[in-house]
PDB file of C-alpha atoms in Angstrom:
ATOM      1  CA  UNK A   1     -85.616 134.480  50.964  1.00 83.00           C
ATOM      2  CA  UNK A   2     -89.033 133.592  52.324  1.00 91.00           C
ATOM      3  CA  UNK A   3     -89.678 131.227  49.454  1.00 93.00           C
ATOM      4  CA  UNK A   4     -86.404 129.356  49.997  1.00 94.00           C
ATOM      5  CA  UNK A   5     -86.935 129.263  53.760  1.00 95.00           C
ATOM      6  CA  UNK A   6     -90.472 127.947  53.330  1.00 93.00           C
ATOM      7  CA  UNK A   7     -89.525 125.091  51.027  1.00 93.00           C
ATOM      8  CA  UNK A   8     -86.184 124.202  52.616  1.00 92.00           C
ATOM      9  CA  UNK A   9     -87.435 124.346  56.169  1.00 91.00           C
ATOM     10  CA  UNK A  10     -85.164 124.231  59.181  1.00 90.00           C
ATOM     11  CA  UNK A  11     -82.312 121.732  59.031  1.00 89.00           C
ATOM     12  CA  UNK A  12     -81.560 120.440  62.501  1.00 83.00           C
ATOM     13  CA  UNK A  13     -79.140 117.776  63.669  1.00 84.00           C
ATOM     14  CA  UNK A  14     -80.994 115.038  61.807  1.00 84.00           C
ATOM     15  CA  UNK A  15     -80.295 116.741  58.452  1.00 83.00           C
ATOM     16  CA  UNK A  16     -76.468 116.722  58.597  1.00 84.00           C
ATOM     17  CA  UNK A  17     -74.522 117.840  56.495  1.00 88.00           C
ATOM     18  CA  UNK A  18     -77.131 120.586  56.065  1.00 89.00           C
ATOM     19  CA  UNK A  19     -77.739 123.342  58.611  1.00 91.00           C
ATOM     20  CA  UNK A  20     -79.966 126.383  58.902  1.00 91.00           C
ATOM     21  CA  UNK A  21     -82.170 126.700  55.837  1.00 92.00           C
ATOM     22  CA  UNK A  22     -80.396 124.154  53.679  1.00 90.00           C
ATOM     23  CA  UNK A  23     -76.774 125.329  53.793  1.00 92.00           C
ATOM     24  CA  UNK A  24     -74.546 122.395  52.915  1.00 90.00           C
ATOM     25  CA  UNK A  25     -71.534 122.330  55.201  1.00 88.00           C
ATOM     26  CA  UNK A  26     -68.290 122.794  53.327  1.00 87.00           C
ATOM     27  CA  UNK A  27     -65.012 121.169  54.233  1.00 90.00           C
ATOM     28  CA  UNK A  28     -63.541 122.996  57.214  1.00 87.00           C
ATOM     29  CA  UNK A  29     -66.721 124.886  58.161  1.00 87.00           C
ATOM     30  CA  UNK A  30     -67.450 124.796  61.858  1.00 86.00           C
ATOM     31  CA  UNK A  31     -71.163 125.520  61.823  1.00 86.00           C
ATOM     32  CA  UNK A  32     -73.614 123.495  63.852  1.00 82.00           C
ATOM     33  CA  UNK A  33     -77.333 122.846  63.811  1.00 82.00           C
ATOM     34  CA  UNK A  34     -77.518 124.875  67.042  1.00 85.00           C
ATOM     35  CA  UNK A  35     -77.273 128.173  65.155  1.00 89.00           C
ATOM     36  CA  UNK A  36     -79.815 130.894  65.772  1.00 89.00           C
ATOM     37  CA  UNK A  37     -82.400 131.907  63.202  1.00 91.00           C
ATOM     38  CA  UNK A  38     -80.531 135.174  62.736  1.00 94.00           C
ATOM     39  CA  UNK A  39     -77.323 133.275  61.962  1.00 92.00           C
ATOM     40  CA  UNK A  40     -79.216 131.006  59.555  1.00 93.00           C
ATOM     41  CA  UNK A  41     -80.725 134.045  57.805  1.00 94.00           C
ATOM     42  CA  UNK A  42     -77.295 135.584  57.406  1.00 93.00           C
ATOM     43  CA  UNK A  43     -75.900 132.328  56.049  1.00 93.00           C
ATOM     44  CA  UNK A  44     -78.791 131.983  53.597  1.00 95.00           C
ATOM     45  CA  UNK A  45     -78.262 135.549  52.356  1.00 96.00           C
ATOM     46  CA  UNK A  46     -74.566 134.871  51.799  1.00 96.00           C
ATOM     47  CA  UNK A  47     -75.304 131.598  49.985  1.00 96.00           C
ATOM     48  CA  UNK A  48     -77.888 133.217  47.725  1.00 97.00           C
ATOM     49  CA  UNK A  49     -75.619 136.175  46.966  1.00 98.00           C
ATOM     50  CA  UNK A  50     -72.705 133.936  45.985  1.00 96.00           C
ATOM     51  CA  UNK A  51     -75.010 132.029  43.638  1.00 97.00           C
ATOM     52  CA  UNK A  52     -76.545 135.215  42.251  1.00 98.00           C
ATOM     53  CA  UNK A  53     -73.086 136.386  41.193  1.00 98.00           C
ATOM     54  CA  UNK A  54     -72.765 133.240  39.047  1.00 98.00           C
ATOM     55  CA  UNK A  55     -76.080 133.921  37.292  1.00 98.00           C
ATOM     56  CA  UNK A  56     -75.980 137.727  37.053  1.00 98.00           C
ATOM     57  CA  UNK A  57     -75.183 137.533  33.330  1.00 97.00           C
ATOM     58  CA  UNK A  58     -78.657 136.087  32.732  1.00 98.00           C
ATOM     59  CA  UNK A  59     -80.268 139.435  33.570  1.00 97.00           C
ATOM     60  CA  UNK A  60     -83.979 139.062  34.341  1.00 96.00           C
ATOM     61  CA  UNK A  61     -83.538 135.330  34.929  1.00 98.00           C
ATOM     62  CA  UNK A  62     -80.684 135.630  37.430  1.00 98.00           C
ATOM     63  CA  UNK A  63     -82.888 135.505  40.520  1.00 97.00           C
ATOM     64  CA  UNK A  64     -84.910 132.568  39.191  1.00 98.00           C
ATOM     65  CA  UNK A  65     -81.701 130.631  38.477  1.00 98.00           C
ATOM     66  CA  UNK A  66     -80.283 131.576  41.873  1.00 98.00           C
ATOM     67  CA  UNK A  67     -83.280 130.135  43.704  1.00 98.00           C
ATOM     68  CA  UNK A  68     -83.253 126.968  41.590  1.00 98.00           C
ATOM     69  CA  UNK A  69     -79.527 126.451  42.087  1.00 98.00           C
ATOM     70  CA  UNK A  70     -79.922 126.662  45.849  1.00 97.00           C
ATOM     71  CA  UNK A  71     -81.955 123.469  45.650  1.00 95.00           C
ATOM     72  CA  UNK A  72     -80.318 121.570  42.777  1.00 96.00           C
ATOM     73  CA  UNK A  73     -76.761 122.929  42.872  1.00 94.00           C
ATOM     74  CA  UNK A  74     -74.897 125.216  40.509  1.00 96.00           C
ATOM     75  CA  UNK A  75     -73.127 122.329  38.777  1.00 96.00           C
ATOM     76  CA  UNK A  76     -76.448 120.805  37.793  1.00 96.00           C
ATOM     77  CA  UNK A  77     -77.309 123.996  35.936  1.00 98.00           C
ATOM     78  CA  UNK A  78     -73.957 125.297  34.707  1.00 98.00           C
ATOM     79  CA  UNK A  79     -72.225 121.974  34.161  1.00 96.00           C
ATOM     80  CA  UNK A  80     -68.581 121.242  34.834  1.00 89.00           C
ATOM     81  CA  UNK A  81     -66.697 118.241  36.195  1.00 88.00           C
ATOM     82  CA  UNK A  82     -67.869 116.021  33.349  1.00 91.00           C
ATOM     83  CA  UNK A  83     -71.418 117.370  33.508  1.00 93.00           C
ATOM     84  CA  UNK A  84     -72.976 119.151  30.559  1.00 97.00           C
ATOM     85  CA  UNK A  85     -74.798 122.441  30.914  1.00 97.00           C
ATOM     86  CA  UNK A  86     -78.484 122.003  31.578  1.00 98.00           C
ATOM     87  CA  UNK A  87     -80.993 122.458  28.756  1.00 98.00           C
ATOM     88  CA  UNK A  88     -82.343 125.398  30.748  1.00 98.00           C
ATOM     89  CA  UNK A  89     -79.011 127.243  30.642  1.00 98.00           C
ATOM     90  CA  UNK A  90     -78.349 126.339  26.998  1.00 98.00           C
ATOM     91  CA  UNK A  91     -81.766 127.668  26.026  1.00 98.00           C
ATOM     92  CA  UNK A  92     -81.222 130.947  27.888  1.00 98.00           C
ATOM     93  CA  UNK A  93     -77.772 131.342  26.325  1.00 98.00           C
ATOM     94  CA  UNK A  94     -79.425 131.031  22.903  1.00 98.00           C
ATOM     95  CA  UNK A  95     -81.778 133.871  23.831  1.00 96.00           C
ATOM     96  CA  UNK A  96     -84.843 131.657  24.224  1.00 97.00           C
ATOM     97  CA  UNK A  97     -86.746 132.562  27.382  1.00 97.00           C
ATOM     98  CA  UNK A  98     -89.585 130.076  26.844  1.00 97.00           C
ATOM     99  CA  UNK A  99     -88.210 128.003  29.730  1.00 98.00           C
ATOM    100  CA  UNK A 100     -91.134 126.821  31.840  1.00 98.00           C
ATOM    101  CA  UNK A 101     -90.902 123.167  30.799  1.00 97.00           C
ATOM    102  CA  UNK A 102     -87.131 123.116  31.339  1.00 98.00           C
ATOM    103  CA  UNK A 103     -87.571 124.767  34.729  1.00 98.00           C
ATOM    104  CA  UNK A 104     -90.219 122.272  35.783  1.00 97.00           C
ATOM    105  CA  UNK A 105     -87.972 119.393  34.737  1.00 96.00           C
ATOM    106  CA  UNK A 106     -86.032 119.956  37.968  1.00 97.00           C
ATOM    107  CA  UNK A 107     -88.713 118.271  40.063  1.00 96.00           C
ATOM    108  CA  UNK A 108     -87.388 114.723  39.919  1.00 93.00           C
ATOM    109  CA  UNK A 109     -85.578 112.658  42.504  1.00 90.00           C
ATOM    110  CA  UNK A 110     -84.179 109.289  41.450  1.00 91.00           C
ATOM    111  CA  UNK A 111     -86.142 109.573  38.220  1.00 91.00           C
ATOM    112  CA  UNK A 112     -89.517 110.170  39.843  1.00 96.00           C
ATOM    113  CA  UNK A 113     -91.502 113.389  39.855  1.00 96.00           C
ATOM    114  CA  UNK A 114     -92.028 114.476  43.445  1.00 96.00           C
ATOM    115  CA  UNK A 115     -95.263 116.429  43.966  1.00 97.00           C
ATOM    116  CA  UNK A 116     -93.617 118.680  46.573  1.00 95.00           C
ATOM    117  CA  UNK A 117     -90.805 119.615  44.189  1.00 96.00           C
ATOM    118  CA  UNK A 118     -93.252 120.202  41.355  1.00 97.00           C
ATOM    119  CA  UNK A 119     -95.241 122.551  43.596  1.00 97.00           C
ATOM    120  CA  UNK A 120     -92.025 124.311  44.614  1.00 97.00           C
ATOM    121  CA  UNK A 121     -90.992 124.843  40.981  1.00 98.00           C
ATOM    122  CA  UNK A 122     -94.410 126.269  40.082  1.00 98.00           C
ATOM    123  CA  UNK A 123     -94.281 128.686  43.037  1.00 98.00           C
ATOM    124  CA  UNK A 124     -90.694 129.739  42.285  1.00 98.00           C
ATOM    125  CA  UNK A 125     -91.505 130.331  38.626  1.00 98.00           C
ATOM    126  CA  UNK A 126     -94.626 132.328  39.470  1.00 97.00           C
ATOM    127  CA  UNK A 127     -92.695 134.505  41.924  1.00 96.00           C
ATOM    128  CA  UNK A 128     -89.381 134.992  40.147  1.00 96.00           C
ATOM    129  CA  UNK A 129     -89.911 134.714  36.384  1.00 96.00           C
ATOM    130  CA  UNK A 130     -90.007 138.177  34.840  1.00 95.00           C
ATOM    131  CA  UNK A 131     -91.629 138.159  31.366  1.00 91.00           C
TER     132      UNK A 131
END
């Protein structure tokens, strides 16, 4: 959680529709940017757990995929709604765990590599990839 909290930072009123440590408000949710850190921690745990459940089948890579999906979204990785599965997921499904380059490919915004995202991906991979 520390890694996600560090890179997401606190989302105050100016970051709507995100609150706490990057929770995207869902339709009907009545959360505000005035939440306490304890509430934000609890929300982050719940968000990460719900994502982990989606990636549990990837075994050793489940936590790595969970952390990545918190930033890029589960649909970006798993596909759906006219989106294909990511190369990262397809590679893992084929049993190929040589995924560093695919993992690092998620450091672009509007086609440009962002140094902060590249740093984040390197840190996440170093912390959560289990050889």
